[in-house]
Structure formats: C-alpha cells, structure tokens
Amino acid sequence: MATVSAPKQVSVKEDAEALRKACQGWGTDEKAIIAVLGHRNAAQRRQIRHVYEEIYQEDLIKRLESELSGHFEKAVYRWILDPPDRDAVLANVELKKSGNKHHVIVEISCTKNPEELLAIRRAYHARYKRSLEEEVAYHTKGDTRRLLVALVSAFRYYGEEINTTLAKSEAKKLHEAIKDKKFGNEDVIRILSTRSIAQLLATFNCYREQEGTSITKNLPKDSSDEYIAMLRMAVRCLKDPKKYFEKVLRRSIEGIGTDEDALTRVIVTRAEKDLKEIKELYHKRNNVPLDKAVDKETSGDYKDMLLTLLGNEV
Amino acid sequence: MALPVDVEALDKAFSGIGVDEKSLISILTNSNEHKRSLRKGSSKLFIEDENGFERWDQSSIKILKHQFNRFRDAVVLSLLHPWERDARLIEKAIRKGPKHYNVIVEMACTRSSDQLLGARKAYHSLFHHSIEEHLTHIKGRERKLLVALVSAYRYEGTGVNEDVAKSEAQILYEAINNGDKNKLLDHEDAIMILASRSKQHLQALYRHYNQSYDKTLAQDLEGEGILKDTVECLCTPQTYFTRVLEAAVKEDADEESKRALTRVIVTQKEQLVKEGFVPNKIQDILLGLYKDFMLASIASGDIK
C-alpha cells in the first residue's frame, strides 16, 4: 500500500500557483513545495507540471532544479518525475558511474512487473535516444553484461500457472551451477531472466525442499566478485521485493553516515506502491519505526520531504 | 476420349503455386469416360495398379493438400491481428526446428519495436509462456542470438554515433575474418551489437563495413544461415524479401519456400507496394484464387 496521501480532488492550477509563489523572490519556500508535491500522486504531479508550463511558460522541473539543492533537490527531482521516467533516469545515472556495480539496474529490472519494465524501456528511448539494453551492453562486459542485458530485456509471462516438474528440474540445474561455482552459466541466466515470477517462486521453493536451504543462502554473501553480488541481489529481488527494499533501507541508515541516494531511491520509488508494508517489515526487523529512524538520521527539508512521503504531516 | 491437351491442363492446374480451380471445373465435369481417360493419361497423378485400376499416387496427395490449402492459409494469415499472426508464426517455427529459424529472425528483425512487443504480448495470451521461455527448447547454438533478437526493444529515432558505428563494424569484421567462423554465434560482442543497436545504427554500420572492407557484411556472412538473415533483415530488408520470394518460385522450391511466399506477401504488402515491387517473376507461377488474392494484395497494399 502507498504511504503518500494524495487528496482525490485537487486544483492543479492552484498547485501550480502555489509552487510558483514558493519559488519567487528571495529564497525558496521549501515547506510549501513539500506541502503540495508531497501530497500528490503521479497523475496529479504530471498535470501540475503541464499546467505550470502552460501558465508560466517554463519547465517546473528546471525551475525546481535551479531553486533547490542537495539531497532535498535530488529527492524532489526524482519524486516529481513520472515513475517510468524516474527509473530511466536512475538507470542512466547508475550506468554512467564508474566501476562495475550496477545494483540499481538489477533492482529496477527485478522488482517491476513486465508492463512497468516496458514503460521504463520506452521512457529510456524518449529521454536518451538509445535503448536501455544497448546502454547496459555498452557499459558492461562478460557475465555481468549477459545477466544485466537479459534481465533488462525480459518480458515475462504474467500468469500464475506453474509447472512443478519444470520447477524441480530447474531448481536442480541452479543448484548444480552453484555447487560447481559456475554462477555465470547459461542456465542460471536463462532461468532467472525468462521464467515468469510464479514459476521462479516455485523453482526457489523446490530448491529449498531439495537442498534444505534457500538459494540465497547458497549464494556466497559479501563476495568480492561483483557479478555474484548482483546475482544474489537478483534472486532476492525476484523472490521477495519488499524484504529486499527493507534491507536496502536498513543498510542505508545503519552505521556511520547515511546513504541518502539509496534512502531517497527506495522511499521515492515505493511511496506509491508498497512502502507501507516495507515500513512494517522494517519495524519488525529493527524494533524502531522507519519514520523515527529517518527523523533521527536526516535533517532539514530533506528530512521533511522523506517524512511526508512516508505519510507524516510535518 | 480425353485429349492430350486436357491431360496437360490437369497437370498444369496443379503445377504452380495454388490451384487453377476454374480449369479443374471445366476439365472434371465431363463424362466418366472422359475422367477415365484422364486418369490413364496422367502418369504423374495415377499409376496402373496390378488389380486393374488407375491408383492415385500417394506422394501427389500431399502436394495437392498443400496446394489447396494455400488460399485458406493466405486468408487466415491476412485476417489475423498482426500480433497474433506473428506470435503464431514464431511458435510454429520454434516447434518445427532449425530449418525454420529464419522465420523467427524475420519476425524479430523486420517488425517495428512496438509490433515485436505486440507479438510478445500475444504470445503470452496464446501460449501462456514468453517467447524467450519457449526458445529454451532450442538446444542449438542459434539460441543465444534468437533470444537476444526477440527480446530487443530497439530505439527507433534518428541520431547515430558514426564513430561507434565504425568501430563496431570493425568488431564484426574481426569476429568474422580473424576468429573462428564457427564460433560466430557465440561471439558475445557481435550478438550484442546485432541484437541491441537501433536499425539506423546498424545500417550506418553496414555502410562503414562496405566502405572499409570493400565487401558488404552480408557477403562476408554468406553461408552463415541465420546470421546472414539477421543482418539482411535489419540492414537491407528488401534484399532479404526479394531473396525469399525468388526462392519460392524456383523450379525445385520446397514446400517451406513456397509457404514463405504467402507469408511475405501478406505481411509485407505495404512495403512491397512502396518499393514498387512488380510481380512479374512470381505471377506466372501462381494459380487460381490464390493468385488473385496475392496479386490483389500487392496491388492494393492499403497504405495506412
């Protein structure tokens, strides 16, 4: 369930005016921005952008980018975009980073349903004039490339049908590959990237029955091999996205410092989907509500934005 | 008595692609005596049985079945929604085996990104699996390429980075000429390029290849089966389709090649009309209602 509370009826014209007012003059009224945008769903935000452009002849996003800064600006920017566009931006940002870590790509391709992933690929075309798969192929190589391109290109069957015999045999194939440390083998990539979610879950269950332990536990944790880390992530995302997101949140908050990028990303991308359940998981796991942890670990307008998206009135 | 000209007409009615229904009606509605002497005269269709009758030749029954079904198949293919049509063609090709994989390449590479997507969606509805899943039934080395081609959602806008196109032309050149040609289907970079780049990009690559190496990429892939088909479908589709049509009307064309005629004309009629395709070579060999249908398709080719 969503945590963001957006009223059913809004006047997008008034919203546009309020945002304009918040950006005029000296300084910016961040609270007003949060008050409006933090309580609007994707469709409403889209309309506000449209109306704002009509009235004021400028792009609201560009205006906000120039007025705001820091983590707050990043959060608002990501929040105001249409969900598929947002994910396209997140993917692009990730690909342009140096190094072989492409966790966001795994996350995006494995926690979305087929139609959502498709919408992201379309948004990527529109924004970057290239396909997502060619970008991924260009920036990666070897096993990583094969896994990521396959995951990103998947258009899984959406049905609930399960073939138990197949699940058993593919669970075996997965186990053999893991046992022989052939993590990049064709079967592994093929199974993870082509089977429907229902079929995959059945396969993971068979794996557990056959081997007495879950497949995630069998994949080496904290491996220095980036590919294995991504593989493990893919399995976790496919198996239980909410649990995966809870962990990302927990990791982003615990320890010294906060990983604002990860924190923003999860809250912004899940606020309209299942952040409520993720919060519950977080509370159960950490004995402290997520809101309280965010309150403690972040500050200023950035904190207010996050708390608003989490469903609080600031 | 059946005149030799009637025997010849009977033979001719079945000797093209399609069936000359009108001719058959006029030949076969004569007396029983007439039919008897037709049978005696048609050594292709009937053989003299030792028990004193002219027996129908088994192998020609199958051929006739194909011939009579052509019109039906053309009607069905024309009527189906393009997504369902392409999904069914792909499914059949997967089932029938390696000789039919070029159909999968054709579907994946000559359709627009959204049409291919539509076919993938239709495939879900019809067969309760994704195309990629069914492709896992293929054990051969073509699988990687086919899965990649079918999963693509290519960018369709303009804007090609000529430098990248040139350097990727070189990658392909080296893969073909320096590496083991047998391993081409396993060459990851080559497959990535062919399966993920936009068609515009690949056409630029094709030009660079030609300029740099004095031969076309298609020429260099002569004999490489679906790799050549892939390149042709993506870069020079007219060449591919012309090749398929000409193969269908050759003297010794097999049934699959002939079926390709229906498929290409029905699915590509707008393109054929646009390119001013003149059906000279094929119209002589087409017969009957099937011929009318095919020629009318190309003539109208309703451009949307």
mmCIF file of C-alpha atoms in Angstrom, chain A residues 167-169 171-173 175 205-213:
data_model
loop_
_atom_site.group_PDB
_atom_site.id
_atom_site.type_symbol
_atom_site.label_atom_id
_atom_site.label_comp_id
_atom_site.label_asym_id
_atom_site.label_seq_id
_atom_site.Cartn_x
_atom_site.Cartn_y
_atom_site.Cartn_z
ATOM 1 C CA ALA A 167 10.445 -26.159 -11.294
ATOM 2 C CA LYS A 168 12.089 -29.243 -9.830
ATOM 3 C CA SER A 169 14.420 -29.754 -12.749
ATOM 4 C CA ALA A 171 15.994 -25.984 -9.187
ATOM 5 C CA LYS A 172 18.408 -28.851 -9.723
ATOM 6 C CA LYS A 173 20.138 -27.039 -12.570
ATOM 7 C CA HIS A 175 21.960 -25.997 -7.567
ATOM 8 C CA ASN A 205 10.668 -23.398 -3.256
ATOM 9 C CA CYS A 206 11.738 -26.642 -4.894
ATOM 10 C CA TYR A 207 15.328 -25.601 -4.368
ATOM 11 C CA ARG A 208 14.711 -25.210 -0.679
ATOM 12 C CA GLU A 209 12.951 -28.563 -0.491
ATOM 13 C CA GLN A 210 15.691 -30.324 -2.404
ATOM 14 C CA GLU A 211 18.686 -28.735 -0.719
ATOM 15 C CA GLY A 212 17.326 -27.957 2.720
ATOM 16 C CA THR A 213 18.419 -24.364 2.447
#
